[in-house]
PDB file of C-alpha atoms and ligand atoms in Angstrom:
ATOM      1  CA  UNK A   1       3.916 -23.637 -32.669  1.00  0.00           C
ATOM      2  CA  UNK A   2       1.163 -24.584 -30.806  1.00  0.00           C
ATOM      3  CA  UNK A   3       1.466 -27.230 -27.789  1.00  0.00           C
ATOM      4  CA  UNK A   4      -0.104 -30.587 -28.756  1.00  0.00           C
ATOM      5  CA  UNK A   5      -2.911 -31.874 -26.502  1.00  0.00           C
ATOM      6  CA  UNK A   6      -3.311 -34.749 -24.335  1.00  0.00           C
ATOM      7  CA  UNK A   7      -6.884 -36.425 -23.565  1.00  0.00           C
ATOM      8  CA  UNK A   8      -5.650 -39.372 -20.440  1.00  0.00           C
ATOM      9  CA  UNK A   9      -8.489 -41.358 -20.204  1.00  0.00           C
ATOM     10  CA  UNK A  10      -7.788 -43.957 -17.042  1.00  0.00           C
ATOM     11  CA  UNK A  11      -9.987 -46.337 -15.426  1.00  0.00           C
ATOM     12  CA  UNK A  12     -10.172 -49.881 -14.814  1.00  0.00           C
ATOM     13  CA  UNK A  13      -9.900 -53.104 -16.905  1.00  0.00           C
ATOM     14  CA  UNK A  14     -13.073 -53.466 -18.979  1.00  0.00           C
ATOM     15  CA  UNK A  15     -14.569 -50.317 -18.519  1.00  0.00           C
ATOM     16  CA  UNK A  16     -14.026 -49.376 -21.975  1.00  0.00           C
ATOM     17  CA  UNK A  17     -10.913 -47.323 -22.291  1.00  0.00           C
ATOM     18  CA  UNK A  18      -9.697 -48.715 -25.142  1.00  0.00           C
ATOM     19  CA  UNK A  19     -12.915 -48.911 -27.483  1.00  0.00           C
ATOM     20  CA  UNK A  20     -13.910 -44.958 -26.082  1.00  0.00           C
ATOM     21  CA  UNK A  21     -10.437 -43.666 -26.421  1.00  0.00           C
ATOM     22  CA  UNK A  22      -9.953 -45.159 -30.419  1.00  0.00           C
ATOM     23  CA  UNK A  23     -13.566 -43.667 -31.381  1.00  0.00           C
ATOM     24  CA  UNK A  24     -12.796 -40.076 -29.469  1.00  0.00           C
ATOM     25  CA  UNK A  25      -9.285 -40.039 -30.827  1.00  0.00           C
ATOM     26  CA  UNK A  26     -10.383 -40.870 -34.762  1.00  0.00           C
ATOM     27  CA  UNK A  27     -12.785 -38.173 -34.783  1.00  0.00           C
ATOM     28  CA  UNK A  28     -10.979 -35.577 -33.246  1.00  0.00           C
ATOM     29  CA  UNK A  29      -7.801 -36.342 -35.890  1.00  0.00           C
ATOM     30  CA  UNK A  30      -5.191 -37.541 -32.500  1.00  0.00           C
ATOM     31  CA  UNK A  31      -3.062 -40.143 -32.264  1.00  0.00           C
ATOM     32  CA  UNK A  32      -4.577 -43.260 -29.803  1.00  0.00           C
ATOM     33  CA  UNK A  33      -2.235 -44.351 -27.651  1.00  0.00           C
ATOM     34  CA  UNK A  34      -3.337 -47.909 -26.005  1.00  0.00           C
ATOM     35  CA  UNK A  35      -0.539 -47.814 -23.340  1.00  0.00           C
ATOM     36  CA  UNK A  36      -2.118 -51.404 -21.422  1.00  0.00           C
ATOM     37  CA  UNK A  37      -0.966 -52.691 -25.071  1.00  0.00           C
ATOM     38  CA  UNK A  38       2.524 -51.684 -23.998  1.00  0.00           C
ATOM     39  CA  UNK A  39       2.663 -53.296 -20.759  1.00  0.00           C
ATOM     40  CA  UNK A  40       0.992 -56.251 -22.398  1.00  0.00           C
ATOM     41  CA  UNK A  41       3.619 -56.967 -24.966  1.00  0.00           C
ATOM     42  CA  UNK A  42       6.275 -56.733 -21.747  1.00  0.00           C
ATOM     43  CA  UNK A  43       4.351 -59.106 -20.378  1.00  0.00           C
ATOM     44  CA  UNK A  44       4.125 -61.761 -23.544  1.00  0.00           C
ATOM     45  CA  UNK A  45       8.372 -61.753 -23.643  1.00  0.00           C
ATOM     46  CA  UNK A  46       8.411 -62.755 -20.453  1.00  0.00           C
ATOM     47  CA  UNK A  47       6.338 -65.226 -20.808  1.00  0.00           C
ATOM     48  CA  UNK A  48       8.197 -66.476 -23.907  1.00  0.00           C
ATOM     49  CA  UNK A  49      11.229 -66.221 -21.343  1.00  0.00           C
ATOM     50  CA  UNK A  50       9.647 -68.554 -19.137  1.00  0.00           C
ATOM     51  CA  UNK A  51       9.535 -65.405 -16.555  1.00  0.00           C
ATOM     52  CA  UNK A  52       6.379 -65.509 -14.053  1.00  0.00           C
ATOM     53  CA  UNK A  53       4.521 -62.496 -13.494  1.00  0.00           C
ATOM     54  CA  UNK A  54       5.815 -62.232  -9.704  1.00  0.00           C
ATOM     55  CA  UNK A  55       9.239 -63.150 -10.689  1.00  0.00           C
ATOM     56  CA  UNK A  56      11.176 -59.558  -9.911  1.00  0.00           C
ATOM     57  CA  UNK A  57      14.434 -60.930 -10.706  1.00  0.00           C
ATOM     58  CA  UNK A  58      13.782 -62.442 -13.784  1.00  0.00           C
ATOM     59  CA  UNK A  59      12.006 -59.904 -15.194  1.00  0.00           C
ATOM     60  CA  UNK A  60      14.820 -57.368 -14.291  1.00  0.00           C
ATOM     61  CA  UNK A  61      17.349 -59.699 -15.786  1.00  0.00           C
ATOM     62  CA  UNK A  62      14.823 -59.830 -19.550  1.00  0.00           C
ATOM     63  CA  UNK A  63      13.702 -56.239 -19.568  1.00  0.00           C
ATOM     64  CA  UNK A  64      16.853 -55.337 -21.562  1.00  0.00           C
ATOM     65  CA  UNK A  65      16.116 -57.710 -24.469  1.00  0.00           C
ATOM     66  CA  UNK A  66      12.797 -55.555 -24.967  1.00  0.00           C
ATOM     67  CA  UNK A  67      12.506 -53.673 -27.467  1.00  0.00           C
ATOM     68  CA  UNK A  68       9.207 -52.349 -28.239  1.00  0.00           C
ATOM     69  CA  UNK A  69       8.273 -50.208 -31.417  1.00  0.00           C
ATOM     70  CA  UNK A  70       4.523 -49.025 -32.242  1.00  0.00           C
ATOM     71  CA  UNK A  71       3.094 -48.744 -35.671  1.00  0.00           C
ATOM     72  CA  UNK A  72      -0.250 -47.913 -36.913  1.00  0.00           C
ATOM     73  CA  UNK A  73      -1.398 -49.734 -39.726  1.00  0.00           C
ATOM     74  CA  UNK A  74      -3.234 -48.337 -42.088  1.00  0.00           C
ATOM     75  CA  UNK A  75      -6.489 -49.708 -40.624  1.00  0.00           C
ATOM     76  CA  UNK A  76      -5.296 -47.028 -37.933  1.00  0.00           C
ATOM     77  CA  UNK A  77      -4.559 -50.053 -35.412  1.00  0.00           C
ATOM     78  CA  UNK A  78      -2.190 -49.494 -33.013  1.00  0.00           C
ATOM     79  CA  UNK A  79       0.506 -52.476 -33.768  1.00  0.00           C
ATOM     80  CA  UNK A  80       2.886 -53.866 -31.249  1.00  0.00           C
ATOM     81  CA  UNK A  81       6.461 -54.894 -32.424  1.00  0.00           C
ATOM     82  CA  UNK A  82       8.389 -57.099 -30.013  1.00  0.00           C
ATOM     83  CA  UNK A  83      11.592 -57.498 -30.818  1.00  0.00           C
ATOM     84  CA  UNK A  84      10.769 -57.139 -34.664  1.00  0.00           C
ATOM     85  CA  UNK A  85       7.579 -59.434 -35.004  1.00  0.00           C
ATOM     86  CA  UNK A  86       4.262 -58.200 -34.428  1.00  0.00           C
ATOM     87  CA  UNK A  87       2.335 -59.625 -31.360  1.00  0.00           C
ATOM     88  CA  UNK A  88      -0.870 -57.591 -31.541  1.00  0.00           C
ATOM     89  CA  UNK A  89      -2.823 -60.742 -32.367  1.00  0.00           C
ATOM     90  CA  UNK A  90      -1.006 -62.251 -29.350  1.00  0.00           C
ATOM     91  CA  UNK A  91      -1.653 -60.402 -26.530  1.00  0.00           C
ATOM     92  CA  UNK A  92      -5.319 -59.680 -25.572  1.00  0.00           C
ATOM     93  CA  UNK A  93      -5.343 -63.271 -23.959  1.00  0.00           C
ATOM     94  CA  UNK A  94      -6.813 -63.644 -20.117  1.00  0.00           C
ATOM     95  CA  UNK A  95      -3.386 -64.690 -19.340  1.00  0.00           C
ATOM     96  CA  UNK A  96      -1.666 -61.747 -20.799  1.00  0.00           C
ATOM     97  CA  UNK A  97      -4.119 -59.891 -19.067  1.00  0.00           C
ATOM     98  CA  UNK A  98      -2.501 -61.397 -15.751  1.00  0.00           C
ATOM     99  CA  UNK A  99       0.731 -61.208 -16.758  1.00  0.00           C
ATOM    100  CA  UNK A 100       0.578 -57.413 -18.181  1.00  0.00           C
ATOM    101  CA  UNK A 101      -0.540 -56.730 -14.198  1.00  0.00           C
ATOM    102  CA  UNK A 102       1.861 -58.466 -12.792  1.00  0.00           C
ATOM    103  CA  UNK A 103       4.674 -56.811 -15.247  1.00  0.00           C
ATOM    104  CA  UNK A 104       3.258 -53.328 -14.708  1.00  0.00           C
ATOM    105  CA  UNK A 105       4.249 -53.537 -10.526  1.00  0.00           C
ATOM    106  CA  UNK A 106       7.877 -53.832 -11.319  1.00  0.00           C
ATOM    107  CA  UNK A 107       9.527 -49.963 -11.303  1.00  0.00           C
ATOM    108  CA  UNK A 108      11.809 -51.344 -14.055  1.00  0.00           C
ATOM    109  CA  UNK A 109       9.230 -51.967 -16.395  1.00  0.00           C
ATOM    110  CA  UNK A 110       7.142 -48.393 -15.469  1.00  0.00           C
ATOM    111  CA  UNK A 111      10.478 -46.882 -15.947  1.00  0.00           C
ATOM    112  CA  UNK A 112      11.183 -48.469 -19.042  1.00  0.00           C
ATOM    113  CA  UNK A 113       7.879 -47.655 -20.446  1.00  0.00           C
ATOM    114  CA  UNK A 114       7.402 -44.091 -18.858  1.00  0.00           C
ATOM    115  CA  UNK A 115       9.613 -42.098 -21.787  1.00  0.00           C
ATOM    116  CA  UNK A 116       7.894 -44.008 -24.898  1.00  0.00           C
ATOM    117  CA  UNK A 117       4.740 -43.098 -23.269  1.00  0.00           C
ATOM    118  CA  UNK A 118       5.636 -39.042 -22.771  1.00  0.00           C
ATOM    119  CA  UNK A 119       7.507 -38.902 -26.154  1.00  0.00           C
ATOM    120  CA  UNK A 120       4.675 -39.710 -28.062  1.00  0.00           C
ATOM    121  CA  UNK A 121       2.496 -37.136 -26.164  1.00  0.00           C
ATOM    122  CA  UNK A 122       5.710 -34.273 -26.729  1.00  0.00           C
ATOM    123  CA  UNK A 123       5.171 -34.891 -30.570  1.00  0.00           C
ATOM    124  CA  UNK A 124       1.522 -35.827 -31.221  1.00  0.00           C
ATOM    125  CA  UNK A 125      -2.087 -34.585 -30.132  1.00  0.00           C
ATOM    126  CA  UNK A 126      -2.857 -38.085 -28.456  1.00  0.00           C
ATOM    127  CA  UNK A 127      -5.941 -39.604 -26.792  1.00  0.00           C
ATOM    128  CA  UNK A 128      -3.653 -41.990 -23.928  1.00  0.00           C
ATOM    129  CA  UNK A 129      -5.481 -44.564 -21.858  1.00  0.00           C
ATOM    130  CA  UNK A 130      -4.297 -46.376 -18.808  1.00  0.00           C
ATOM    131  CA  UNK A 131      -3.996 -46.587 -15.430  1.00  0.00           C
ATOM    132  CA  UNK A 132      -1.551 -43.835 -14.320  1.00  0.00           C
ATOM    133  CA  UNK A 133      -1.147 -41.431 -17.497  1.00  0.00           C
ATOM    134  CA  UNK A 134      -3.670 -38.526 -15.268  1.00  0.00           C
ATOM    135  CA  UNK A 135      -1.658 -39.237 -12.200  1.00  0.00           C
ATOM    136  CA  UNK A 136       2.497 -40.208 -13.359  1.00  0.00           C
ATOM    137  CA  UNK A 137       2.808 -40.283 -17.358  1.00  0.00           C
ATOM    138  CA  UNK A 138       1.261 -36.794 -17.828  1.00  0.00           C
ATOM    139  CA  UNK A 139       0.150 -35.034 -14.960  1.00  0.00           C
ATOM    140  CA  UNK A 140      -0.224 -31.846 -16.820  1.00  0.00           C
ATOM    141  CA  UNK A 141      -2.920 -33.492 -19.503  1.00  0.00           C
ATOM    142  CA  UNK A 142      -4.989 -30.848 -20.790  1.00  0.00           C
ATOM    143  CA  UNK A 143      -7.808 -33.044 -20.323  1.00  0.00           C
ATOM    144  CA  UNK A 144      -8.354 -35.953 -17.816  1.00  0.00           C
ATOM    145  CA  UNK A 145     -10.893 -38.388 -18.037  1.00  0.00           C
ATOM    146  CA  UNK A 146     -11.688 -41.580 -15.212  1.00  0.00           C
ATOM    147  CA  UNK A 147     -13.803 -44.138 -16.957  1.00  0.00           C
ATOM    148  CA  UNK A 148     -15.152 -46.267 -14.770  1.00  0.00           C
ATOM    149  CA  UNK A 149     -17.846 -48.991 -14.581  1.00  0.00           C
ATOM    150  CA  UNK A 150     -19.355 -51.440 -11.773  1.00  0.00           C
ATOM    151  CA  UNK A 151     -17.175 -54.542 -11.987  1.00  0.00           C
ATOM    152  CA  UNK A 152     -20.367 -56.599 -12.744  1.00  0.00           C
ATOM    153  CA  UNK A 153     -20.943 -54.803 -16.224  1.00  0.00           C
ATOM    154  CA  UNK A 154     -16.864 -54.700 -16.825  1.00  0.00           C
ATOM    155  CA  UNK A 155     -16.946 -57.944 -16.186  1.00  0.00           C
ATOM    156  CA  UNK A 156     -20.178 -58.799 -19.029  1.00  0.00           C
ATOM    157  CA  UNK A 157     -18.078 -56.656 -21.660  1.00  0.00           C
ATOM    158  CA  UNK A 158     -15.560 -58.929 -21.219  1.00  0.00           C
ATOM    159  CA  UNK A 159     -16.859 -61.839 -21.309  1.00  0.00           C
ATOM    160  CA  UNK A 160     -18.572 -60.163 -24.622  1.00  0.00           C
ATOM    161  CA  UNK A 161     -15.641 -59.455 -26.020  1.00  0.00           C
ATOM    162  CA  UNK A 162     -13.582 -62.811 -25.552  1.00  0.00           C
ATOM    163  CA  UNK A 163     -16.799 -64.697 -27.026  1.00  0.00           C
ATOM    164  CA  UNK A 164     -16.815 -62.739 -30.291  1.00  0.00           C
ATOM    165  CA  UNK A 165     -13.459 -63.056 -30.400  1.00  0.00           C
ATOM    166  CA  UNK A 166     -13.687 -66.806 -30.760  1.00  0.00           C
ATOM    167  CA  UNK A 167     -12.653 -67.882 -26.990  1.00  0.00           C
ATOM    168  CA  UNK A 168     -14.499 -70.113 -24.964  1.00  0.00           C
ATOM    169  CA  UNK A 169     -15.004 -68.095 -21.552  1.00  0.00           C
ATOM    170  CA  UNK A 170     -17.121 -68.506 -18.107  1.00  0.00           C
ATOM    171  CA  UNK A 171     -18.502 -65.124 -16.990  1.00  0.00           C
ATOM    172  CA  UNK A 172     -17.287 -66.371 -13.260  1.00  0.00           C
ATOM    173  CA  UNK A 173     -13.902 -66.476 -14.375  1.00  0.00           C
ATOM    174  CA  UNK A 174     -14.057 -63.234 -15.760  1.00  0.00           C
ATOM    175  CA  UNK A 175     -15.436 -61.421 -13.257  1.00  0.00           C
ATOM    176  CA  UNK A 176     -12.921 -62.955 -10.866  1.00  0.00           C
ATOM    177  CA  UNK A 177     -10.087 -61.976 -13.222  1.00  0.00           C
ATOM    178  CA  UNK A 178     -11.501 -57.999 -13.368  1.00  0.00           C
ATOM    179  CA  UNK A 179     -11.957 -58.107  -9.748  1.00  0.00           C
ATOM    180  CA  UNK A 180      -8.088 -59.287  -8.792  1.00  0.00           C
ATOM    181  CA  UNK A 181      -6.745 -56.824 -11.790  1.00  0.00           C
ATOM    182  CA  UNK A 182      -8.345 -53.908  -9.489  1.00  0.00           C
ATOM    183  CA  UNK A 183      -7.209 -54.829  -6.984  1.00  0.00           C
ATOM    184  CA  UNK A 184      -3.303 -55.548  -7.637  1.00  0.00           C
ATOM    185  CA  UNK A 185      -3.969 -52.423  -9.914  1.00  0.00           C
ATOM    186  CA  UNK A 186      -4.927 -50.196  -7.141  1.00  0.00           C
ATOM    187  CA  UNK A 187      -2.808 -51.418  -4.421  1.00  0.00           C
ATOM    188  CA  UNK A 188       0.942 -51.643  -6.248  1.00  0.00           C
ATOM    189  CA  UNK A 189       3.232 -49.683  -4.214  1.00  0.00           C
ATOM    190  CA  UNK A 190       4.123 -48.190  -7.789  1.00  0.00           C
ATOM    191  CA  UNK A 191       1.818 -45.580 -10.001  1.00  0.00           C
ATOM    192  CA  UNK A 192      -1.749 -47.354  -8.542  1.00  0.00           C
ATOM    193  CA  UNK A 193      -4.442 -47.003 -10.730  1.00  0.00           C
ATOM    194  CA  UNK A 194      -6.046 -43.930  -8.847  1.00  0.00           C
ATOM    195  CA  UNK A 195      -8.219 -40.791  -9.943  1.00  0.00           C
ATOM    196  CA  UNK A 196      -6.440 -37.861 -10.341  1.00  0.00           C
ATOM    197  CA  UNK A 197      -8.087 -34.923  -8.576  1.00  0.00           C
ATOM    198  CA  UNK A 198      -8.359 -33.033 -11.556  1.00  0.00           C
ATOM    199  CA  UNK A 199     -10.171 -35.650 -13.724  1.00  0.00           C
ATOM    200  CA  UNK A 200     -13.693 -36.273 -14.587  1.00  0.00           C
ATOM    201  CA  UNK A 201     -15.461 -38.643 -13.759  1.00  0.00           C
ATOM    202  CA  UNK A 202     -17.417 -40.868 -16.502  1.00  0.00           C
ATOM    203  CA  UNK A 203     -19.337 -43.970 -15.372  1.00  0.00           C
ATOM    204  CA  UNK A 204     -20.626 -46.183 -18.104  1.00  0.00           C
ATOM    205  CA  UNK A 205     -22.687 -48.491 -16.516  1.00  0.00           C
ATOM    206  CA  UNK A 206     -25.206 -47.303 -18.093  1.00  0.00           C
ATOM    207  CA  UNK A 207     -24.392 -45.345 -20.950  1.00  0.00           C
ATOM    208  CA  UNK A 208     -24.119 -46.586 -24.687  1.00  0.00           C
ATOM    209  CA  UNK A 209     -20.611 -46.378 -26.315  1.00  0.00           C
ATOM    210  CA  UNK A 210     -22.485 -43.383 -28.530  1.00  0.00           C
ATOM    211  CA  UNK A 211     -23.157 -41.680 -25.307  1.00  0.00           C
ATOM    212  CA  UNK A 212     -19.877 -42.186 -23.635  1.00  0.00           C
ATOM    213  CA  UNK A 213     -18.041 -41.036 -26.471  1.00  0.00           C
ATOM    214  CA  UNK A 214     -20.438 -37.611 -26.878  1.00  0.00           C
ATOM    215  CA  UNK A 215     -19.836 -37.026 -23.106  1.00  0.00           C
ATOM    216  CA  UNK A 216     -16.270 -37.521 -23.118  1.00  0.00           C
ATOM    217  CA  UNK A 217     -15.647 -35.316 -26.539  1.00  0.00           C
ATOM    218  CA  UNK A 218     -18.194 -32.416 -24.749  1.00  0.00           C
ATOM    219  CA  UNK A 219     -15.507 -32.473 -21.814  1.00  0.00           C
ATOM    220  CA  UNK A 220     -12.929 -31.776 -24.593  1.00  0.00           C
ATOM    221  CA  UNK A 221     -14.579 -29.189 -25.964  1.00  0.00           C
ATOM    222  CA  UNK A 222     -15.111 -27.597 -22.659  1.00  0.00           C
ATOM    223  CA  UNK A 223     -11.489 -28.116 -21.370  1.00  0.00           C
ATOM    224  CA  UNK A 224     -10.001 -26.997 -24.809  1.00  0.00           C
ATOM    225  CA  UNK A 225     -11.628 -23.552 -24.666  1.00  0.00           C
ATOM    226  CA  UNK A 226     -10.952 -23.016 -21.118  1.00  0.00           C
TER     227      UNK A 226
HETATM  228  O1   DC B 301      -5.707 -51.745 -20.253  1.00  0.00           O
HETATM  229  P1   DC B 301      -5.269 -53.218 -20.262  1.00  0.00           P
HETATM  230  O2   DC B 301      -6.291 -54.155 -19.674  1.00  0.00           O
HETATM  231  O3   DC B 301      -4.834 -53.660 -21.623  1.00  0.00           O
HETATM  232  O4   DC B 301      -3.965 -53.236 -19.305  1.00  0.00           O
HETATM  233  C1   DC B 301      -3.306 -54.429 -18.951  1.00  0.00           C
HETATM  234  C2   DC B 301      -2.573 -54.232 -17.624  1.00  0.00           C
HETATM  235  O5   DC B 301      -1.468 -53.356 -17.818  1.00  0.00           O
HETATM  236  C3   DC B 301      -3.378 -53.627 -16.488  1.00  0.00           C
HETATM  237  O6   DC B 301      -4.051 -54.613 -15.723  1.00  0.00           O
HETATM  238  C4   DC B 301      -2.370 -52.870 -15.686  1.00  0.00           C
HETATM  239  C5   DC B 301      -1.283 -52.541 -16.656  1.00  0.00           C
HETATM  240  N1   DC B 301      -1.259 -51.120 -17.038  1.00  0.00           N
HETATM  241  C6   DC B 301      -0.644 -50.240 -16.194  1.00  0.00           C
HETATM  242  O7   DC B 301      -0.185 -50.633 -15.123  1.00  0.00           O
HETATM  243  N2   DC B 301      -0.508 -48.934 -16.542  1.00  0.00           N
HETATM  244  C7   DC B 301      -1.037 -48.476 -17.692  1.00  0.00           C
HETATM  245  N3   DC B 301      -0.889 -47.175 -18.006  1.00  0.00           N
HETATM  246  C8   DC B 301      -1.706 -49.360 -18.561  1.00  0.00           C
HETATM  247  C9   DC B 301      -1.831 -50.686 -18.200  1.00  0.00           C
END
């Protein structure tokens, strides 16, 4: 049987990961895996727990009661089951935003989270984006990709995003938000959001979504027949 593939496409928050790595999974027939959902949902128990994001203790003590399943719908969307219910519609919030950071520097939780993320990459063809999955979940990725973007157009997408979305947001706030993301995502002790020296390098400043998507799948291509 042939191996299956991994694409890790890693970069920072709002550079497009998620909307890049759905479009380039769908057309090449792989499973998406959005593993910042993941970390996310970790994040929304504990604040249903009443845990803080910086609060080491308590979210050693909860990270037991997790249990997370995935599930694609039909639609194709991934779907994140905590504990039974489904909390996709619940956790794209700024404040899960913080809180999925601050969850994600605990080793407890990376541990936790570090075998759903590789099983589903032993079993599938997958398209995984994050902050580590190049450099920690699957360093031997086929293909890695870091998607980046200056935090000043992250930080517009955003704010595009939220607004469509039905939330009432101030650009300022967002940009602050993306700015102290990168930076408690870079500099955790734990799995820092880093290139890996075998990735490519995609900025999308300014590209279209069209574009970033034909670049990335051409770096596929390439890597595949290599
Ligand atoms: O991609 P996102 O914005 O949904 O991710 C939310 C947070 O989760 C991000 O700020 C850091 C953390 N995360 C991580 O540490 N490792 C990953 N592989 C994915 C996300």
């Amino acid at each position: 049987m042939k191996p299956f593939i991994s694409v890790a496409i890693d970069g920072p928050a709002g550079a497009g990961k998620s909307t890049i790595a759905r479009r380039v999974a769908a057309e090449l027939g792989y499973l998406y895996v959005d593993t910042g959902a993941i970390y996310r949902t970790v994040g929304y128990h504990m604040s249903l727990m009443g845990v803080g994001p910086k609060d080491s203790d308590g979210i050693r003590r909860c990270i037991d009661d997790v249990n997370i399943e995935i599930r694609y719908g039909d639609d194709g969307l991934q779907h994140m089951i905590l504990n039974g219910a489904d909390v996709t519609d619940k956790i794209r919030t700024p404040e899960m935003s913080i809180m999925a950071s601050g969850v994600a520097t605990q080793s407890c939780v990376r541990d936790y989270l570090l075998e759903m993320q590789r099983s589903l990459a032993e079993t599938h063809n997958v398209v995984m984006d994050g902050r580590d999955i190049g450099t920690v979940v699957l360093p031997n990725a086929r293909v890695k990709i870091y998607l980046t973007a200056s935090a000043g157009v992250r930080a517009e997408r955003r704010c595009r995003e939220l607004l469509q979305r039905g939330e009432t947001v101030e650009y300022a706030d967002v940009y602050t938000d993306i700015v102290k993301r990168d930076e408690q995502d870079m500099n955790r002790a734990i799995a820092p959001l880093r290139c890996a020296d075998d990735a490519e390098v995609v900025d999308s400043s300014a590209m279209s979504i069209d574009q970033v998507v034909a670049e990335i799948k051409a770096i596929i291509r390439k890597k595949a027949e290599a």
